[in-house]
Coordinates of C-alpha atoms in Angstrom, one line a residue:
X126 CA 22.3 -8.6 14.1
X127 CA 19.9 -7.3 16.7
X128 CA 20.4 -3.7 18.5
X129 CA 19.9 -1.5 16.1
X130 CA 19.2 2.1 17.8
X131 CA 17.5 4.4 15.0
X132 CA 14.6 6.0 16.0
X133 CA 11.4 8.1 14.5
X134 CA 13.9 11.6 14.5
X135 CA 15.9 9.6 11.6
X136 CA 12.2 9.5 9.9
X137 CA 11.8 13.0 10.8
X138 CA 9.2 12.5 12.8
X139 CA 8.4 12.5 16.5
X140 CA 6.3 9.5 16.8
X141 CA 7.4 6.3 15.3
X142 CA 4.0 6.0 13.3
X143 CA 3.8 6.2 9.5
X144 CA 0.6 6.8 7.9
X145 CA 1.0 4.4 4.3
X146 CA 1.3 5.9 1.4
X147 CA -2.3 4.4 0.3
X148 CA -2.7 5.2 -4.0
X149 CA -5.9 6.5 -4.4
X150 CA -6.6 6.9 -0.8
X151 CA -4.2 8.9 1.0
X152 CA -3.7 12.6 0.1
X153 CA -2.1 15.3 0.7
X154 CA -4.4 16.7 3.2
X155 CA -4.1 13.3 5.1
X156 CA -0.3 13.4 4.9
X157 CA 0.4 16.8 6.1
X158 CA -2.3 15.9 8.9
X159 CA -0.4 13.6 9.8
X160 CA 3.1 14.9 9.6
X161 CA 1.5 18.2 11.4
X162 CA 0.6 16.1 14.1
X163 CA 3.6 14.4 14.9
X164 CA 3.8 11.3 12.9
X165 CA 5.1 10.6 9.3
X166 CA 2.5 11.3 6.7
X167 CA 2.8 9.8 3.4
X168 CA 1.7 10.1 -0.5
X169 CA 1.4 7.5 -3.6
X170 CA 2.5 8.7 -6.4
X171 CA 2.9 5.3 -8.1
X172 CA -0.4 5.4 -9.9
X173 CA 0.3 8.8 -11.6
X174 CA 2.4 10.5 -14.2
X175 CA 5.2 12.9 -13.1
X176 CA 2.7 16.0 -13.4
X177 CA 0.3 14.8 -11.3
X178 CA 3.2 13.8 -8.4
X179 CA 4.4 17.5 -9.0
X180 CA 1.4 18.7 -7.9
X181 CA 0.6 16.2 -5.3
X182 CA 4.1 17.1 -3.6
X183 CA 3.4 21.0 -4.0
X184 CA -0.1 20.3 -2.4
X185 CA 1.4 18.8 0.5
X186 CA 4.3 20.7 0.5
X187 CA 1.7 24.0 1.3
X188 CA 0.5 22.3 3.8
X189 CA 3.1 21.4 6.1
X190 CA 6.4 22.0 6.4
X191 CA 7.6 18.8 8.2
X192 CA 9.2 15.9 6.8
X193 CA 6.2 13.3 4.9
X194 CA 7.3 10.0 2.3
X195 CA 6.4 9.9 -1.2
X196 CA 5.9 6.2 -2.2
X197 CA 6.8 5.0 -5.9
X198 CA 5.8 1.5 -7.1
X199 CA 8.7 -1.0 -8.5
X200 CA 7.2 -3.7 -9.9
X201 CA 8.9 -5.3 -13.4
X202 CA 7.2 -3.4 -16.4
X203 CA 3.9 -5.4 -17.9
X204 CA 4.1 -7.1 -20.6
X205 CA 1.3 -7.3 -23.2
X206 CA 0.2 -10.3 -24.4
X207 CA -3.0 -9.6 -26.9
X208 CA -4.4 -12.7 -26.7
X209 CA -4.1 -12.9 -23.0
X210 CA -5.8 -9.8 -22.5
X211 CA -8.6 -10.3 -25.1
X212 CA -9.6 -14.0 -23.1
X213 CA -9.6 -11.7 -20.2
X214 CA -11.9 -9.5 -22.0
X215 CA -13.9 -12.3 -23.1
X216 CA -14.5 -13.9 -19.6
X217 CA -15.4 -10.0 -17.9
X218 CA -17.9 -10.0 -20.8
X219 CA -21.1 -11.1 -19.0
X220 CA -20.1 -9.0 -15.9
X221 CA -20.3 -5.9 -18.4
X222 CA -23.3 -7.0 -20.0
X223 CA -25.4 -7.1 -16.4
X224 CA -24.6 -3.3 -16.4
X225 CA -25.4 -2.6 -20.0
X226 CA -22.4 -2.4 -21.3
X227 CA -19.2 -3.3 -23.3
X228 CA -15.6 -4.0 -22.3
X229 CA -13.0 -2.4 -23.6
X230 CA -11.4 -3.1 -26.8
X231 CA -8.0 -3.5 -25.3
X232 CA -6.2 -2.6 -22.4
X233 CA -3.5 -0.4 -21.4
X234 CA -0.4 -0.1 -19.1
X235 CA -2.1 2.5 -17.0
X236 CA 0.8 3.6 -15.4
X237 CA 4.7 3.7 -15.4
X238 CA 7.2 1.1 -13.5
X239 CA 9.5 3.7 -11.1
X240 CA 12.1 1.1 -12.5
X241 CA 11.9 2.6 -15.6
X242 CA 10.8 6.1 -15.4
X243 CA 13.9 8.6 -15.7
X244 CA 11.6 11.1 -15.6
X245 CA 9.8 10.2 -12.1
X246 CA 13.1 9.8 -10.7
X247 CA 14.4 13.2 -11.5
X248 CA 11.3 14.8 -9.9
X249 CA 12.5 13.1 -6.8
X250 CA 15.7 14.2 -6.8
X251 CA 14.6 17.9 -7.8
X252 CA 12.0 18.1 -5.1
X253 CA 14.0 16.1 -2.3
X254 CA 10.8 15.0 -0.2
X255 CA 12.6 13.7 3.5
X256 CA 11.5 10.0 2.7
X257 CA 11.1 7.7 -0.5
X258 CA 9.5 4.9 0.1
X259 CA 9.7 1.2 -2.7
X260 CA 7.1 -0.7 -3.1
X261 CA 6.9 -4.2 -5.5
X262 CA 10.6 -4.3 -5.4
X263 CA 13.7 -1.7 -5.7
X264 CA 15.0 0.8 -8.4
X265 CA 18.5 0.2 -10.0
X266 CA 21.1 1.3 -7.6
X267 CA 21.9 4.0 -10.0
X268 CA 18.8 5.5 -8.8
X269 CA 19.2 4.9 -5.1
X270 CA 22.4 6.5 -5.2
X271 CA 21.0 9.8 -6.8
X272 CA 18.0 9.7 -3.9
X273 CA 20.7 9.2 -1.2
X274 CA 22.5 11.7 -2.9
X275 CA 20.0 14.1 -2.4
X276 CA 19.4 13.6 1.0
X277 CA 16.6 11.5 1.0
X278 CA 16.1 8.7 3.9
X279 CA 14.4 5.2 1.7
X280 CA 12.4 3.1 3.0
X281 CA 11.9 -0.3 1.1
X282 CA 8.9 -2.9 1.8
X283 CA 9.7 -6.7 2.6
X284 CA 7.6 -9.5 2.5
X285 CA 10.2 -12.4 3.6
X286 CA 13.9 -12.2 5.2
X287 CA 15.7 -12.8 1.3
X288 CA 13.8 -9.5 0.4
X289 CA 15.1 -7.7 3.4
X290 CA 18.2 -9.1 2.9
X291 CA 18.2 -7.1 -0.6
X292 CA 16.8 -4.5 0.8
X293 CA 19.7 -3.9 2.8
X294 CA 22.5 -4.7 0.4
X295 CA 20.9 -2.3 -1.8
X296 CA 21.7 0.5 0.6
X297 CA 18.0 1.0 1.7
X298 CA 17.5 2.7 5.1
X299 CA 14.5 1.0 6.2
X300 CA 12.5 -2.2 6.2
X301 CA 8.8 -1.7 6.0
X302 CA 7.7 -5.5 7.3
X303 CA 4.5 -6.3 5.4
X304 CA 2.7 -9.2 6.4
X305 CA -0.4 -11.0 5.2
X306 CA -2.7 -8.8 7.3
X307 CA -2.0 -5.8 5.2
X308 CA -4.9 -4.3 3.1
X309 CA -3.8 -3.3 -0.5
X310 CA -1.0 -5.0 -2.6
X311 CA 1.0 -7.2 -1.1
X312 CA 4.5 -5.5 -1.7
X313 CA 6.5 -9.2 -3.0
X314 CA 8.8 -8.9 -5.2
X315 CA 8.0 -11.9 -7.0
X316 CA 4.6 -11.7 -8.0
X317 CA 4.1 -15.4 -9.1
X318 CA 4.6 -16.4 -5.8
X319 CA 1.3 -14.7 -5.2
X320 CA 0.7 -15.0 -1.3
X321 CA 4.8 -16.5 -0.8
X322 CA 5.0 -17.6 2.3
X323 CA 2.2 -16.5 3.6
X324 CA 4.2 -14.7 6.8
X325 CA 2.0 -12.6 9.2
X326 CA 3.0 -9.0 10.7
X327 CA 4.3 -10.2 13.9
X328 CA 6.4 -13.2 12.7
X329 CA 7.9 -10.9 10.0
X330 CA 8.9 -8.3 12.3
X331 CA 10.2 -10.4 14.8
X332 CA 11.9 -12.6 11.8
X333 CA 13.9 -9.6 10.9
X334 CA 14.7 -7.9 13.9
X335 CA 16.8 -11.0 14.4
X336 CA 18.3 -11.0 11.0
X337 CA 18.4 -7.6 9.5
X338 CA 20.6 -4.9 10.6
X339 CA 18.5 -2.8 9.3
X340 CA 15.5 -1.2 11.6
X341 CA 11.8 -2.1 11.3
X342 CA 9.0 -0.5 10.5
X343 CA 5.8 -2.9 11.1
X344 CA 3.1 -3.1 8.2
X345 CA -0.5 -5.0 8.5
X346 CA -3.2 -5.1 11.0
X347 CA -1.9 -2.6 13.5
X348 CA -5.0 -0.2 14.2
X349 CA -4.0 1.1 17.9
X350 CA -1.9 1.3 20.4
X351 CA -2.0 -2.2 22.1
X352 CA -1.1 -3.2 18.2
X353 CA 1.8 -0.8 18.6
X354 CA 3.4 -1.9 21.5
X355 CA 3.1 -5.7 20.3
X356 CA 5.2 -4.3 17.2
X357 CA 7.2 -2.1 18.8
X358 CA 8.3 -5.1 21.9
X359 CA 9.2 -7.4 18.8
X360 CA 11.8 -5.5 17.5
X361 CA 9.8 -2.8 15.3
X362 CA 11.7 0.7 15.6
X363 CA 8.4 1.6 13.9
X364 CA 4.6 1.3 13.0
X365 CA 2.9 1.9 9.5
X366 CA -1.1 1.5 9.6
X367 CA -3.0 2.1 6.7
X368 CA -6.7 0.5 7.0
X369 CA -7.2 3.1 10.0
X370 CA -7.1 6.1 8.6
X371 CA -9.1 5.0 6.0
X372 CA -12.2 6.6 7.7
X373 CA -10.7 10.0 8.2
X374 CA -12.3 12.9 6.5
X375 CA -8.7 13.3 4.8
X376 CA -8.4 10.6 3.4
X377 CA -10.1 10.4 -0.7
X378 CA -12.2 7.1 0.3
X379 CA -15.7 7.7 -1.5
X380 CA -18.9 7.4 0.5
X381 CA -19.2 3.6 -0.6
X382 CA -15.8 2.7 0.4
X383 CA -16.6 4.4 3.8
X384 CA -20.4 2.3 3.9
X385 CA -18.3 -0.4 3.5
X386 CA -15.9 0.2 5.9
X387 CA -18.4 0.3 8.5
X388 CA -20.4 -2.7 7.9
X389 CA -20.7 -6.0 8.6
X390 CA -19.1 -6.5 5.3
X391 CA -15.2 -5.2 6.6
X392 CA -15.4 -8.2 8.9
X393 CA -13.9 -10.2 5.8
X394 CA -11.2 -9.5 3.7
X395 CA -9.6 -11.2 1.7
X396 CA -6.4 -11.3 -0.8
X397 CA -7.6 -11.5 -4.8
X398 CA -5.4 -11.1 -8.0
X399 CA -8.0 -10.7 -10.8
X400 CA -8.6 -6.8 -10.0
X401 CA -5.1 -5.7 -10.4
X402 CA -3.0 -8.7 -11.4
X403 CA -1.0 -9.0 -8.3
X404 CA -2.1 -9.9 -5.1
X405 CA -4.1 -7.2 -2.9
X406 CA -6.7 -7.4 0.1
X407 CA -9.8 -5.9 -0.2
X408 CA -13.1 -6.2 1.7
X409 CA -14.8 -9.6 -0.1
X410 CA -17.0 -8.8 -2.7
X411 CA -17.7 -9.9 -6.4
X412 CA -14.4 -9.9 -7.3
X413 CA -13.4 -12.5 -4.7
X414 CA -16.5 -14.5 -4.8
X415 CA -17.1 -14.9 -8.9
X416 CA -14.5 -13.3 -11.2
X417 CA -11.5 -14.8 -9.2
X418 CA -12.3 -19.0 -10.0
X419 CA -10.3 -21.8 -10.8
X420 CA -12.8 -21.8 -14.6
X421 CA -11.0 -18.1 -14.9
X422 CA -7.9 -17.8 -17.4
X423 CA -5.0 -16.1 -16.3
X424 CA -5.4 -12.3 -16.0
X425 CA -2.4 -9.9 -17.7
X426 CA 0.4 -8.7 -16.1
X427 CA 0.0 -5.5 -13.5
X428 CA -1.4 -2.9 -14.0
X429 CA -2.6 -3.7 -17.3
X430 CA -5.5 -6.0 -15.7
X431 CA -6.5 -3.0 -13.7
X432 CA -7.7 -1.3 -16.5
X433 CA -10.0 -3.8 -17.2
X434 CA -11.0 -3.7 -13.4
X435 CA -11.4 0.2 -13.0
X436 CA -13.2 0.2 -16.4
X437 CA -16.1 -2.0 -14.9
X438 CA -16.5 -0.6 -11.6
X439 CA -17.0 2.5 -13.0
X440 CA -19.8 0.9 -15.5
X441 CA -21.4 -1.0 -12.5
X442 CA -21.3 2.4 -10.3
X443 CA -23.1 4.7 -13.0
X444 CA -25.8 1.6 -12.3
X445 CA -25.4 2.4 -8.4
X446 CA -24.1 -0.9 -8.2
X447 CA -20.6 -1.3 -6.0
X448 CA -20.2 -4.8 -6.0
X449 CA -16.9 -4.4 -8.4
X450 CA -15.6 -1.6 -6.3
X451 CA -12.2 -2.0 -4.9
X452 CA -12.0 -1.4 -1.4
X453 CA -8.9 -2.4 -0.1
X454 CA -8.5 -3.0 3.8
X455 CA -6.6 -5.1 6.0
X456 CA -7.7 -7.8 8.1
X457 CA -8.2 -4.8 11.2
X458 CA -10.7 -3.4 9.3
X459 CA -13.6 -3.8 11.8
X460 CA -11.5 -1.8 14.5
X461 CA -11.2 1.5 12.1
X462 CA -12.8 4.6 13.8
X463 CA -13.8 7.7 11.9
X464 CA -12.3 10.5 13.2
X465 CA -9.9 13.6 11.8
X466 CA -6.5 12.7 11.3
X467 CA -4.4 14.3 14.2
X468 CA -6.9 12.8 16.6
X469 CA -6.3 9.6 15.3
X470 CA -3.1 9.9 15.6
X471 CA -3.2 11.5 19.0
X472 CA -5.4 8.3 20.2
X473 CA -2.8 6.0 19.0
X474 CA -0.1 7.7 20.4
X475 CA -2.1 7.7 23.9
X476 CA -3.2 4.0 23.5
X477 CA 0.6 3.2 22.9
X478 CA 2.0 4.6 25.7
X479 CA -0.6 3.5 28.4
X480 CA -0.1 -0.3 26.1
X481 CA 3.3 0.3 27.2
X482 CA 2.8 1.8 31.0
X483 CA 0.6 -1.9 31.5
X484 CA 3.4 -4.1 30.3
X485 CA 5.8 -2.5 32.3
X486 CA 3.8 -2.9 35.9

């Protein structure tokens, strides 16, 4: 199935480089930066309610009027279990206590499945943002057909060739190729396979270029050029890096997260489930070394277990304390470079091309 011929225009954007829709971290500043500059900027809307997108879209919507992807999570709604959650409780306990204080008395969904959220879906279609992008999963192909309806171009993450492979009967336009590397949540549709199987960037993109007549957009570890042109010269129509613009002054990282990011400390990352309840890479900290044991129960479904996780980091922070903060990063992370947005962007772009002027000699 190889030979497909798409190309950045069909993303809207002149270089085939996606800036991920990072929740929490990217914004609209950083997407328009991006999209300003050539590449396809991107928001996360996943991890708020239909408002808050509103305004995030209008935000970067007023500041650039080239095409950028909104990102929606589609993971199978959580389901409570009270007596799950209150062991959870009970085993964060002494972690709260260090910082003088209590967890909570239960926890919450703290935000909506895309799956299930009419509402969310008819923002979409209202505001008609150039890309959609599915993360976790896929919507109902009721709700694909109303995005596609609209005009919208969607672009669906795959950890393994039976995702793609759903991915692309669903009607999905694009592959975004996730592999271990990545920093964040790992986008498996089946979260109690935790890591699956395992399959790095360049052995997933090259995996389905084969396979998939669908084209590729590369996810995990790419952080410059020479990382593009490996992507791109295995079959990747495309490039999304997250973990590098990190360090931009767009982007919403806090001044810990940056510390982090440019320390010793970003030289290890590593995937953990206890913070969120699905599988994410972060830079190591507590959360990796203590909380996540084999003496730990079972944490609740995602997102409820975030609660519990956001709710002490912010007790351990109003200590000064960030060893319970959640900085998510790939396995690149030592190569990120602080720098505005477009110039990132341009570097890469430069570093790609001269990548791909050396191959060709």
């Amino acid at each position: 199935m190889q030979g497909n011929t798409s190309t950045p225009a069909s993303l809207g954007s002149l270089y085939p480089i996606v800036q991920a829709p990072m929740a929490g971290v990217s914004t609209p500043q950083l997407a328009a930066a991006i999209s300003n500059a050539g590449g396809l900027g991107s928001i996360a809307i996943g991890a708020v309610d239909v408002a808050q997108a509103r305004a995030m879209i209008a935000a970067t919507k007023a500041l650039t009027g080239k095409p950028f992807n909104v990102n929606v999570f589609c993971h199978a709604s959580a389901r409570a279990d009270p007596r799950r959650e209150a062991q959870w409780l009970q085993y964060l306990q002494p972690y709260f206590a260090e910082f003088g204080a209590q967890p909570p008395v239960a926890l919450n969904e703290i935000y909506k499945s895309f799956v299930d959220d009419a509402a969310m879906l008819a923002l979409l279609v209202e505001q008609a943002p150039a890309v959609v992008s599915f993360h976790f999963g896929l919507p109902p192909a009721t709700a694909i057909a109303a995005l596609k309806q609209a005009g919208i171009t969607l672009l669906a993450t795959a950890t393994n060739l039976e995702e793609a492979a759903a991915i692309e009967r669903a009607g999905v336009d694009w592959i975004v190729a996730q592999g271990m590397e990545a920093g964040g949540h790992h986008g498996a549709f089946d979260p109690s396979r935790r890591d699956g199987d395992g399959i790095g960037t360049l052995a997933l993109v090259r995996t389905l270029a084969q396979h998939s007549a669908l084209p590729v957009i590369a996810a995990g570890g790419i952080m410059d050029g020479r990382g593009i042109a490996a992507a791109m010269m295995l079959g990747a129509q495309a490039v999304q890096l997250g973990t590098a613009f990190i360090l931009t002054p767009e982007s919403s990282a806090d001044a810990a997260y940056r510390a982090a990011m440019q320390s010793d400390a970003a030289r290890h990352t590593r995937q953990v489930t206890a913070i969120s309840g699905r599988a994410a890479r972060g830079i190591v900290g507590r959360w990796m070394t203590e909380v996540e044991s084999a003496a730990a129960p079972a944490p609740p479904d995602y997102p409820i277990a975030y609660d519990a996780a956001k709710t002490l980091h912010a007790a351990a922070a109003a200590q000064g304390n960030h060893d319970f903060a959640v900085n998510w990063a790939g396995q690149g992370a030592p190569l990120a470079r602080a720098m505005p947005a477009a110039d990132l962007l341009e570097t890469l772009v430069n570093e790609w091309r001269q990548a791909g002027a050396a191959a060709q000699r």
